[in-house]
Structures are given as structure tokens and as C-alpha cells.
PDB file of C-alpha atoms and ligand atoms in Angstrom:
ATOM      1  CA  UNK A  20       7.895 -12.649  23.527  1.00 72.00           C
ATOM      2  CA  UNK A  21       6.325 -15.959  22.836  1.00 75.00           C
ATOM      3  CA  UNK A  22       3.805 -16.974  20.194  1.00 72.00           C
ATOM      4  CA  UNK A  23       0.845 -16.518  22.301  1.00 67.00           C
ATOM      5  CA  UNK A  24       1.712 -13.136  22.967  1.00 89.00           C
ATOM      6  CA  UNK A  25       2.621 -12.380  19.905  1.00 90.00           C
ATOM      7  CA  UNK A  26      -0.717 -13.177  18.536  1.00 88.00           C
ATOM      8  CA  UNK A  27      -2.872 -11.867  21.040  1.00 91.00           C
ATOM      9  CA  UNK A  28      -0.535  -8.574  19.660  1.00 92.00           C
ATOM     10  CA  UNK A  29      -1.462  -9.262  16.535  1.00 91.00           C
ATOM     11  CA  UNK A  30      -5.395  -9.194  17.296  1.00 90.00           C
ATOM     12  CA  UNK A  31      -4.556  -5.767  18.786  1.00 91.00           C
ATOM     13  CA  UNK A  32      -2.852  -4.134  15.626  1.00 91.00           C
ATOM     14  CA  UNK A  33      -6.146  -5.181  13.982  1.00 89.00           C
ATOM     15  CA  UNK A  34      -9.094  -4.081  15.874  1.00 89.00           C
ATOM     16  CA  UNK A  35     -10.612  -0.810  14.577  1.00 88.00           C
ATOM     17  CA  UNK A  36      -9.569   2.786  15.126  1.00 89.00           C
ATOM     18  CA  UNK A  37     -11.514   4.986  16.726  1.00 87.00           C
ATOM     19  CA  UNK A  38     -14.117   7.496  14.193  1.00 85.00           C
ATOM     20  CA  UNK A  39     -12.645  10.084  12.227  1.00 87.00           C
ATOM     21  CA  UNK A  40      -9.191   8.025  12.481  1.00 89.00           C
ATOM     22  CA  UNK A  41      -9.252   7.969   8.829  1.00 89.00           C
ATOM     23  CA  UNK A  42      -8.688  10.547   6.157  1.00 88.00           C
ATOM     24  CA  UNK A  43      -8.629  11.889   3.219  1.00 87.00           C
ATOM     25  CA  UNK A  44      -5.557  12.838   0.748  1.00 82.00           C
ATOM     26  CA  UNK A  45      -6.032  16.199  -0.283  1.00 82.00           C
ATOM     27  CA  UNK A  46      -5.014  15.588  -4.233  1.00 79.00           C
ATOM     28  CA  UNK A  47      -6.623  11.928  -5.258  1.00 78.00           C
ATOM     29  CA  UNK A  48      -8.734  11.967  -1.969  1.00 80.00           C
ATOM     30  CA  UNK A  49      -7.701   8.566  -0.868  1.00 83.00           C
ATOM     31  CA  UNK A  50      -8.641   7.208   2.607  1.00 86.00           C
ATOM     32  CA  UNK A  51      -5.552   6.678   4.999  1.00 88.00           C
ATOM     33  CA  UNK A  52      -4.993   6.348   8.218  1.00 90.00           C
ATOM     34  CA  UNK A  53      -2.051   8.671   9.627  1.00 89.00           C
ATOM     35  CA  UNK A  54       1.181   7.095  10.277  1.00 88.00           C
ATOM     36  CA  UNK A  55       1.582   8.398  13.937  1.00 91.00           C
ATOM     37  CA  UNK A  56      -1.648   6.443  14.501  1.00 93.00           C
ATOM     38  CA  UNK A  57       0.001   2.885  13.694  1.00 93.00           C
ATOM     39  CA  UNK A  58       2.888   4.220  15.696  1.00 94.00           C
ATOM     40  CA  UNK A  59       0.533   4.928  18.520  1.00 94.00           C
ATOM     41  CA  UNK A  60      -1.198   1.535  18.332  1.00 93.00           C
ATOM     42  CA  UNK A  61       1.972  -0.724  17.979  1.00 94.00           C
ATOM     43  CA  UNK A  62       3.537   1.516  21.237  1.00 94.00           C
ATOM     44  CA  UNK A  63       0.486   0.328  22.731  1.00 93.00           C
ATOM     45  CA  UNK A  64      -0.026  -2.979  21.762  1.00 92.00           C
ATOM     46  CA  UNK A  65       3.708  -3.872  21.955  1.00 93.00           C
ATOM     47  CA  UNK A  66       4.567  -1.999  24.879  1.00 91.00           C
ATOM     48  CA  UNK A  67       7.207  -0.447  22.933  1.00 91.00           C
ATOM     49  CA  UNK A  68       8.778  -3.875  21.655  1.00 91.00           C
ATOM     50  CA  UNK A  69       8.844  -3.508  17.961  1.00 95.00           C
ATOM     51  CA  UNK A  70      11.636  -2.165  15.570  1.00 95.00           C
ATOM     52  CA  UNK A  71      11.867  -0.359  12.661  1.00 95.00           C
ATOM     53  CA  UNK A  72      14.961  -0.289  10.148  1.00 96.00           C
ATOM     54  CA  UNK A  73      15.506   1.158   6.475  1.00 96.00           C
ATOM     55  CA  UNK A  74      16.241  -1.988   4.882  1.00 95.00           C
ATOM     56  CA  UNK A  75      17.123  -0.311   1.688  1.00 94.00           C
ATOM     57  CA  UNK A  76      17.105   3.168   0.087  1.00 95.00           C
ATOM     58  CA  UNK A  77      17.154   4.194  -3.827  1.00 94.00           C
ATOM     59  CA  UNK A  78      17.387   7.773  -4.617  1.00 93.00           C
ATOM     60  CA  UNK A  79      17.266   7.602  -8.801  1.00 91.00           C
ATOM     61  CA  UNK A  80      18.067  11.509 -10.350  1.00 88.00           C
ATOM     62  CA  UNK A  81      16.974  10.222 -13.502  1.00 88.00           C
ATOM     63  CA  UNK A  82      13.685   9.182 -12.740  1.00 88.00           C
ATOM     64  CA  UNK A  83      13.276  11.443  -9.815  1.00 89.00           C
ATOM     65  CA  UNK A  84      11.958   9.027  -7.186  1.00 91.00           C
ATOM     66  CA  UNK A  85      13.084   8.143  -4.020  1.00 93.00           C
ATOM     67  CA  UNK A  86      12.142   3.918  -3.094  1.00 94.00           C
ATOM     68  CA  UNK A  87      12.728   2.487   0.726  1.00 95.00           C
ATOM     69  CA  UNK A  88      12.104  -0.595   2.003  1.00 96.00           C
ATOM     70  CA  UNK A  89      11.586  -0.347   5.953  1.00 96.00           C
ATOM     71  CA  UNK A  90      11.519  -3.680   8.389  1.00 96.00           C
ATOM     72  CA  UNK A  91       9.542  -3.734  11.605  1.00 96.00           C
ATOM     73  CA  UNK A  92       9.873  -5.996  13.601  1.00 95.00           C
ATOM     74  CA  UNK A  93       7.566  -7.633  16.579  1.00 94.00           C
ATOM     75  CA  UNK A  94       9.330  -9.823  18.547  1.00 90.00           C
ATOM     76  CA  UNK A  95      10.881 -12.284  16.682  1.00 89.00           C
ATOM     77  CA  UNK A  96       8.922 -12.124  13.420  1.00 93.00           C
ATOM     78  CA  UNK A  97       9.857  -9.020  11.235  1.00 94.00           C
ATOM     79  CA  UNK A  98       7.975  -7.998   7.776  1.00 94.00           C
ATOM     80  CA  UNK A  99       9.332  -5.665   5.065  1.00 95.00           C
ATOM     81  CA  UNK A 100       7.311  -2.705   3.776  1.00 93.00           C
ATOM     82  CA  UNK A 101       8.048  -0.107   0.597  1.00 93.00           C
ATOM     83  CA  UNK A 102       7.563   3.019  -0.540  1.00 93.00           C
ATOM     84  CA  UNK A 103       8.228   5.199  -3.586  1.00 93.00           C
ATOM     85  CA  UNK A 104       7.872   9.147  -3.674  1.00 92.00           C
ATOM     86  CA  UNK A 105       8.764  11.181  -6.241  1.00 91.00           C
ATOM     87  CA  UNK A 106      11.192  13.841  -6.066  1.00 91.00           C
ATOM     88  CA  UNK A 107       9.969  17.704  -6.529  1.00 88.00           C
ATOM     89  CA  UNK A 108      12.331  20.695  -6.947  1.00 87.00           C
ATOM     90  CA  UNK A 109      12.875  23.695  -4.606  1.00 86.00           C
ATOM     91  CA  UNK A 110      12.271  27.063  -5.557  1.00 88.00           C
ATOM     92  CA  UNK A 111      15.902  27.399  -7.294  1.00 90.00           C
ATOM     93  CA  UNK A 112      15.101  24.029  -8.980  1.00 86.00           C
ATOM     94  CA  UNK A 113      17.632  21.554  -6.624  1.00 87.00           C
ATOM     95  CA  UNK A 114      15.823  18.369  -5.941  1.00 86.00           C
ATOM     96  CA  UNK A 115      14.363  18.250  -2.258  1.00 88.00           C
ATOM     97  CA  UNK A 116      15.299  14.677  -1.609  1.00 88.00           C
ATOM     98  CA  UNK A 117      15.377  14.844   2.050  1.00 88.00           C
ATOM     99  CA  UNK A 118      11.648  15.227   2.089  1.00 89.00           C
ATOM    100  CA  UNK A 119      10.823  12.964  -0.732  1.00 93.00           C
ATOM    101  CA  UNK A 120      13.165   9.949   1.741  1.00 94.00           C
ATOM    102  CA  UNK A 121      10.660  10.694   4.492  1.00 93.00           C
ATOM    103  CA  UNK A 122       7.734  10.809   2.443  1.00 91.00           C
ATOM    104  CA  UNK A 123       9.311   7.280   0.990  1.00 94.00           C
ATOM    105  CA  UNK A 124       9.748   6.174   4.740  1.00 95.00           C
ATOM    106  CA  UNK A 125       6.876   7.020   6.333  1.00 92.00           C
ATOM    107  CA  UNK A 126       4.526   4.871   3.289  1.00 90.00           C
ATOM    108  CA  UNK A 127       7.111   1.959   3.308  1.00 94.00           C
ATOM    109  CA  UNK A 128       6.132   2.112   7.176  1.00 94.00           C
ATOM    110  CA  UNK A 129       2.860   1.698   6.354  1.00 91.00           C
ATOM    111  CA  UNK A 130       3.066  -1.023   3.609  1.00 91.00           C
ATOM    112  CA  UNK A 131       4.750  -3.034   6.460  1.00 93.00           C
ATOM    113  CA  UNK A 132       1.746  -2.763   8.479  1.00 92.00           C
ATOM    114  CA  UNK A 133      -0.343  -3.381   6.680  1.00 88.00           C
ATOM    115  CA  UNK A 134       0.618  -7.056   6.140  1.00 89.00           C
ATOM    116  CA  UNK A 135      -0.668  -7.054   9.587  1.00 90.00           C
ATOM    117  CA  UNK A 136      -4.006  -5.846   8.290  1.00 88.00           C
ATOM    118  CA  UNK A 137      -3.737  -2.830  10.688  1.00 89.00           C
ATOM    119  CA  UNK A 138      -6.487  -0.568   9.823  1.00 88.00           C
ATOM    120  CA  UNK A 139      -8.055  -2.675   7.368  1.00 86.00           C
ATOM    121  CA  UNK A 140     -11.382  -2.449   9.201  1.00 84.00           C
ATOM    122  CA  UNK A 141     -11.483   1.208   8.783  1.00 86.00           C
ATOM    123  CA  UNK A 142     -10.327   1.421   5.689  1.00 86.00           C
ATOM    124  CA  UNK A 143     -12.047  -1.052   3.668  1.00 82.00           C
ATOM    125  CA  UNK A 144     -15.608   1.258   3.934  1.00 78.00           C
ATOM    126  CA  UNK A 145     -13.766   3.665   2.021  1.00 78.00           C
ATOM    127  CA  UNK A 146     -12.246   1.431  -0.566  1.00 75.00           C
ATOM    128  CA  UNK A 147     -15.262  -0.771  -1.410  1.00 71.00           C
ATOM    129  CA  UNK A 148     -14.732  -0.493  -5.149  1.00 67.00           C
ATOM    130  CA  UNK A 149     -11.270  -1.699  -5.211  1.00 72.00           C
ATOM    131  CA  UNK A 150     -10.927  -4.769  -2.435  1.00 71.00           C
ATOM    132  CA  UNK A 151     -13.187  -3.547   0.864  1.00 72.00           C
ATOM    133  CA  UNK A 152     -16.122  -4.649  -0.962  1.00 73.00           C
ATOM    134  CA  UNK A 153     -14.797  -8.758  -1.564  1.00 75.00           C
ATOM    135  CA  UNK A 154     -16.351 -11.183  -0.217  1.00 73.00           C
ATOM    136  CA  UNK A 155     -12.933 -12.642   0.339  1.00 74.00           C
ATOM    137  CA  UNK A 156     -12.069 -10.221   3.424  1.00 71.00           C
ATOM    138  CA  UNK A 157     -15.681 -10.199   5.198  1.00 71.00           C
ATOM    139  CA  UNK A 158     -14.115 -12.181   7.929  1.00 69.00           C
ATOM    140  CA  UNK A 159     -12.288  -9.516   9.040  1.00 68.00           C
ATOM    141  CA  UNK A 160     -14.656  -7.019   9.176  1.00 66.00           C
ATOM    142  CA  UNK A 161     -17.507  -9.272  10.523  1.00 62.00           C
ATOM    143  CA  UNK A 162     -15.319 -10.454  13.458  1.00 57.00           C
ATOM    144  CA  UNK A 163     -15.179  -9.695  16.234  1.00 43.00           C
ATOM    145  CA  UNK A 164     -11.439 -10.255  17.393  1.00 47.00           C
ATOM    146  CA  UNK A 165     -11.813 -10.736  20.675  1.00 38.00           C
ATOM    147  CA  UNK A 166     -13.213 -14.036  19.102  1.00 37.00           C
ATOM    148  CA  UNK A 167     -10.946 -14.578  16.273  1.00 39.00           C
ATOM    149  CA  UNK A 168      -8.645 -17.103  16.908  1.00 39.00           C
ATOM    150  CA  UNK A 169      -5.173 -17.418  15.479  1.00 35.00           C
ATOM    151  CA  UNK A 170      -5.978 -17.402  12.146  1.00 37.00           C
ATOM    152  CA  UNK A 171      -3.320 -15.127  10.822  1.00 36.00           C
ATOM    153  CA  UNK A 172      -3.282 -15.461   6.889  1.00 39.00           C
ATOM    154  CA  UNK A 173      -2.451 -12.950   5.346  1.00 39.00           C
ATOM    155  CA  UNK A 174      -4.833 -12.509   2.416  1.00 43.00           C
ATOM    156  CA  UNK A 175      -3.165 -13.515  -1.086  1.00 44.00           C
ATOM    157  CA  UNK A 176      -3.912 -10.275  -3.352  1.00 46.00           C
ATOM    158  CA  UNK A 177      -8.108  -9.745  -3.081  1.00 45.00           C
ATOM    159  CA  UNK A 178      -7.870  -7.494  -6.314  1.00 42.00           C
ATOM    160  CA  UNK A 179      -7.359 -10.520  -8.386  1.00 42.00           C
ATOM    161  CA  UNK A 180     -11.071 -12.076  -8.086  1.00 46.00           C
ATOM    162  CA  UNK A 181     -12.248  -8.710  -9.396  1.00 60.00           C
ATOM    163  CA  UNK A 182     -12.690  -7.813 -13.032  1.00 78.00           C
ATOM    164  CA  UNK A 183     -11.227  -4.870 -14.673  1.00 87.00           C
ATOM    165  CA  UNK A 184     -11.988  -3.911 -18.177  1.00 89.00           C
ATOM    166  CA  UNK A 185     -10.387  -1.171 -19.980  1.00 90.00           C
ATOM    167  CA  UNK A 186     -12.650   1.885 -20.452  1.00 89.00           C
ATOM    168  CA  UNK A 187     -11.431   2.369 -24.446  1.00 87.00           C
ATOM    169  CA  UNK A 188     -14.043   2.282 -26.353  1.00 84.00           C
ATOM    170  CA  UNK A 189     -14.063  -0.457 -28.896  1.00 87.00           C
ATOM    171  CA  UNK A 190     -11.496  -2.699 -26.610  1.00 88.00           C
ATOM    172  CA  UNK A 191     -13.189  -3.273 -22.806  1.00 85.00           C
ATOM    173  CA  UNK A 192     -10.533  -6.295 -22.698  1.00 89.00           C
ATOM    174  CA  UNK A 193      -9.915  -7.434 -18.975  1.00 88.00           C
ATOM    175  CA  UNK A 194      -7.126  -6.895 -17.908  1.00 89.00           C
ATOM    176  CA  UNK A 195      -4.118  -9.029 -16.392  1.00 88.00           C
ATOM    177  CA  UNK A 196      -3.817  -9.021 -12.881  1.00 85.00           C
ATOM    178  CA  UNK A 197      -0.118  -7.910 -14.307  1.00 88.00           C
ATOM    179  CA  UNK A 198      -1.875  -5.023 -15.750  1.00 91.00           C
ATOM    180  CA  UNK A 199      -4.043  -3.918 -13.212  1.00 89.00           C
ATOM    181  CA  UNK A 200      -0.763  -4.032 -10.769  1.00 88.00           C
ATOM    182  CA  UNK A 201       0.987  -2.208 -13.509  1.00 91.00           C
ATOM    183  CA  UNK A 202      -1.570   0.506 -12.816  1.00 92.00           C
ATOM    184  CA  UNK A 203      -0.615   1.079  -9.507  1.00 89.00           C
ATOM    185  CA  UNK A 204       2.529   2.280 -10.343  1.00 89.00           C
ATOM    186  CA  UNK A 205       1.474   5.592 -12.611  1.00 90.00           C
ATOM    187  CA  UNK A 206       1.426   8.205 -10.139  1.00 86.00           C
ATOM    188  CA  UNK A 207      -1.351  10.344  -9.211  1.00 85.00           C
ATOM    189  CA  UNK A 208      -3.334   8.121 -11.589  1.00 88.00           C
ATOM    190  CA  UNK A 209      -6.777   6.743  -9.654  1.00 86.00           C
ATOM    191  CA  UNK A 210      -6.784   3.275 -11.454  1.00 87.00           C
ATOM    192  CA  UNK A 211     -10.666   2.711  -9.895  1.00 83.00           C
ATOM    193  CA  UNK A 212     -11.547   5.170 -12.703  1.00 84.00           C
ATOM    194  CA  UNK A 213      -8.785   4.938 -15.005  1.00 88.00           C
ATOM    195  CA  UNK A 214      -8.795   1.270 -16.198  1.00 91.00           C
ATOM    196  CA  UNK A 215      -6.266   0.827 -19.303  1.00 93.00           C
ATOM    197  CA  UNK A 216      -4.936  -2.180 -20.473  1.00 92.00           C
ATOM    198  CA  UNK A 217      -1.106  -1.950 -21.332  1.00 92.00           C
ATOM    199  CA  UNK A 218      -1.844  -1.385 -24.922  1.00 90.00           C
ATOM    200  CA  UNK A 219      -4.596   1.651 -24.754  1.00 92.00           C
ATOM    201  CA  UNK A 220      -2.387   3.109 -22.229  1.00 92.00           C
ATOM    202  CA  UNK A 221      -1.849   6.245 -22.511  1.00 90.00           C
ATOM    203  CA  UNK A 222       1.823   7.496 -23.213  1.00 89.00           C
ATOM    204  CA  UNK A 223       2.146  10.333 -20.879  1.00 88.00           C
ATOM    205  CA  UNK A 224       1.040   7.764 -18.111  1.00 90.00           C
ATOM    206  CA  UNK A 225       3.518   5.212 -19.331  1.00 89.00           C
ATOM    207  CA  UNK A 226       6.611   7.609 -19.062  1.00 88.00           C
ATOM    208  CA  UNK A 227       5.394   8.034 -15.260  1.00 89.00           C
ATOM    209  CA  UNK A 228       5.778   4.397 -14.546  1.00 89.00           C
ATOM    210  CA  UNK A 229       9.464   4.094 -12.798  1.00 86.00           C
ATOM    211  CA  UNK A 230      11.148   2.103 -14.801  1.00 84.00           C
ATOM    212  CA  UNK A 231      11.903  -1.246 -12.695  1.00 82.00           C
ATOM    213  CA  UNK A 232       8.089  -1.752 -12.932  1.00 86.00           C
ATOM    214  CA  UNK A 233       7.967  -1.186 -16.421  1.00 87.00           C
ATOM    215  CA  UNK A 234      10.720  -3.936 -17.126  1.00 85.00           C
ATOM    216  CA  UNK A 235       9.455  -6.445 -14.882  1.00 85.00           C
ATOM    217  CA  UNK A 236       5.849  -6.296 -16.523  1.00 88.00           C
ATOM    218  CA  UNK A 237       7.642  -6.127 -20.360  1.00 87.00           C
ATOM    219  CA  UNK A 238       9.534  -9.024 -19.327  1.00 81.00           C
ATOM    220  CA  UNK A 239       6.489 -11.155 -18.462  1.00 65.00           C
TER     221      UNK A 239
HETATM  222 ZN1   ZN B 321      -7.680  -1.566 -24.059  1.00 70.72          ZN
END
């Protein structure tokens, strides 16, 4: 596969999805875009030349999550992708990790993606508040990429430009792009309408945060 091709692949991952491609999680209502739809479109695009491989798998008891980093690779340019799940029990209280790997899997699969930008066009509508609605990504959606060129950057973090203030009353301080990130790691916690800085945090959300991410934003 040479560069040219490889591009003009690239162009493909990107263009839109067809209506009612995207939906909605059933707990925090989140937009996504099934995985067996990127699977679809890079079969497609790639005529079946792309690779995926588990890069790396931690299953931590303790904390009861399951992280993987997956690879996929187009051609000769590969890009890494993870996901985190946490572990539930069965009904006689054994860990169902199998399930929690694939869950693990199948997101890392879609992290990877998405440093293509697949299905940014159809999801950014549905997460205005949080980066759709930058002025830093209108390129994308305005193009048209039959037109676009080979202008492949991948965008450095668009939630950065954006302000965040933390809803406790009497603080409102803005938080750290360390912070906000730090946010992303409490589970099940929708950080568009719960906006804490570290310090007004509160504990019960803390203890959710797996503890790698915890260290690496106390040691900053
Ligand atoms: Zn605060």
C-alpha cells in the first residue's frame, strides 16, 4: 500500500455514516457509533488490509477493571487504542472477566479509530458541549472530503481551549486541563454536568478513579 493510497483510505474512514448510525448508551446516554460499523467501514475502505492486535491486557482484582490496549494497523502505519471496563460479579459473586476483556477490547478498538477521526462527523452533533461545538474542528465537519487534501493532523486535545469551572458553590475555580482529564476517569460520572476540581471532588467519585490515573495526576 503506498502513501497515496493510504490517504485516499484515510479520507474514507472519515466521511460520514449513514442516519441513525449513531446511538445512544442506555445508562449515561452517550452518542456512539457501534463497533461493527468501524469494522464494516475499514473492511470496506481497506479491502480487508488492516490488523488488529491486543497490544496489552491488565486484569487488576483489586480494583476490578479490566485495561487493553489494541493496535490496528493500515498498511504500514499502525495506531494504538485503550480501553478500561470494570469488572461486575455473576450471580454467585465470581468476577465475569471474560466479558469485562471484550467490553475492554471492543472500546480500545474504538479509541484506535478514532485517531483517524472515524465518525467524528456524526458524532460531534451530539457532543457539542464537550468538543463538537470548537471552532477548532469545523474543518472537518465543513469539508467536504472528496476535497480535503492530505491534511491529516490529528487534532492536539480540542477540550483544552474550553473552560471548565467547578460547579461548588463558593469555588467556580477552572480547572486544569489535568483536572478535567482526571474527570474522565470516574466512571459512570458525566463530567459535562459534573465539573469538580480535584479538591471539591467528591470522595465516593475519587475511590472510583483506577488508581494509575490517580498517581499520575498526584504526581503532577
Ligand atoms: Zn472547586
Amino acid at each position: 500500500m503506498d502513501e497515496m493510497s493510504y490517504s485516499e483510505i484515510i479520507l474514507r474512514l472519515k466521511e460520514s455514516f449513514p442516519n441513525g448510525t449513531v446511538k445512544f448508551r442506555s445508562d449515561n446516554n452517550k452518542a456512539y457509533i457501534p463497533n461493527q460499523i468501524y469494522t464494516d467501514r475499514l473492511e470496506a475502505a481497506t479491502q480487508g488490509k488492516w490488523n488488529k492486535s491486543i497490544k496489552d491486557i491488565e486484569i487488576n482484582l483489586e480494583h476490578l477493571y479490566v485495561k487493553v490496549i489494541v493496535t490496528v494497523t493500515i498498511g504500514d502505519h499502525s495506531r494504538d487504542g485503550y480501553g478500561l471496563a470494570y469488572i461486575d460479579s455473576d450471580s454467585k459473586g465470581r468476577p465475569k472477566i471474560s466479558n469485562t476483556l471484550d467490553q475492554a477490547a471492543a472500546s480500545a478498538f474504538v479509541d484506535a479509530l478514532d485517531t483517524w477521526q472515524m465518525g467524528w462527523r456524526d458524532l460531534a452533533p451530539h457532543n457539542k458541549m464537550d468538543w463538537g461545538g470548537n471552532p477548532g474542528i469545523r474543518h472537518l465537519l465543513d469539508s467536504d472530503p472528496s476535497i480535503e487534501g492530505q491534511n491529516q493532523v490529528r487534532l492536539a486535545n480540542p477540550n483544552h481551549k474550553v473552560e471548565r469551572k467547578c460547579i461548588m458553590a463558593g469555588c467556580h475555580k477552572t480547572l486544569s486541563a489535568d483536572e478535567w482529564d482526571l474527570l474522565k476517569q470516574v466512571p459512570n460520572l458525566n463530567r459535562n454536568k459534573m465539573v469538580y476540581c480535584f479538591e471539591h471532588l467528591p470522595d465516593h467519585y475519587k475511590r472510583k478513579i483506577p488508581e494509575q490515573y490517580l498517581k499520575a495526576f498526584l504526581r503532577e
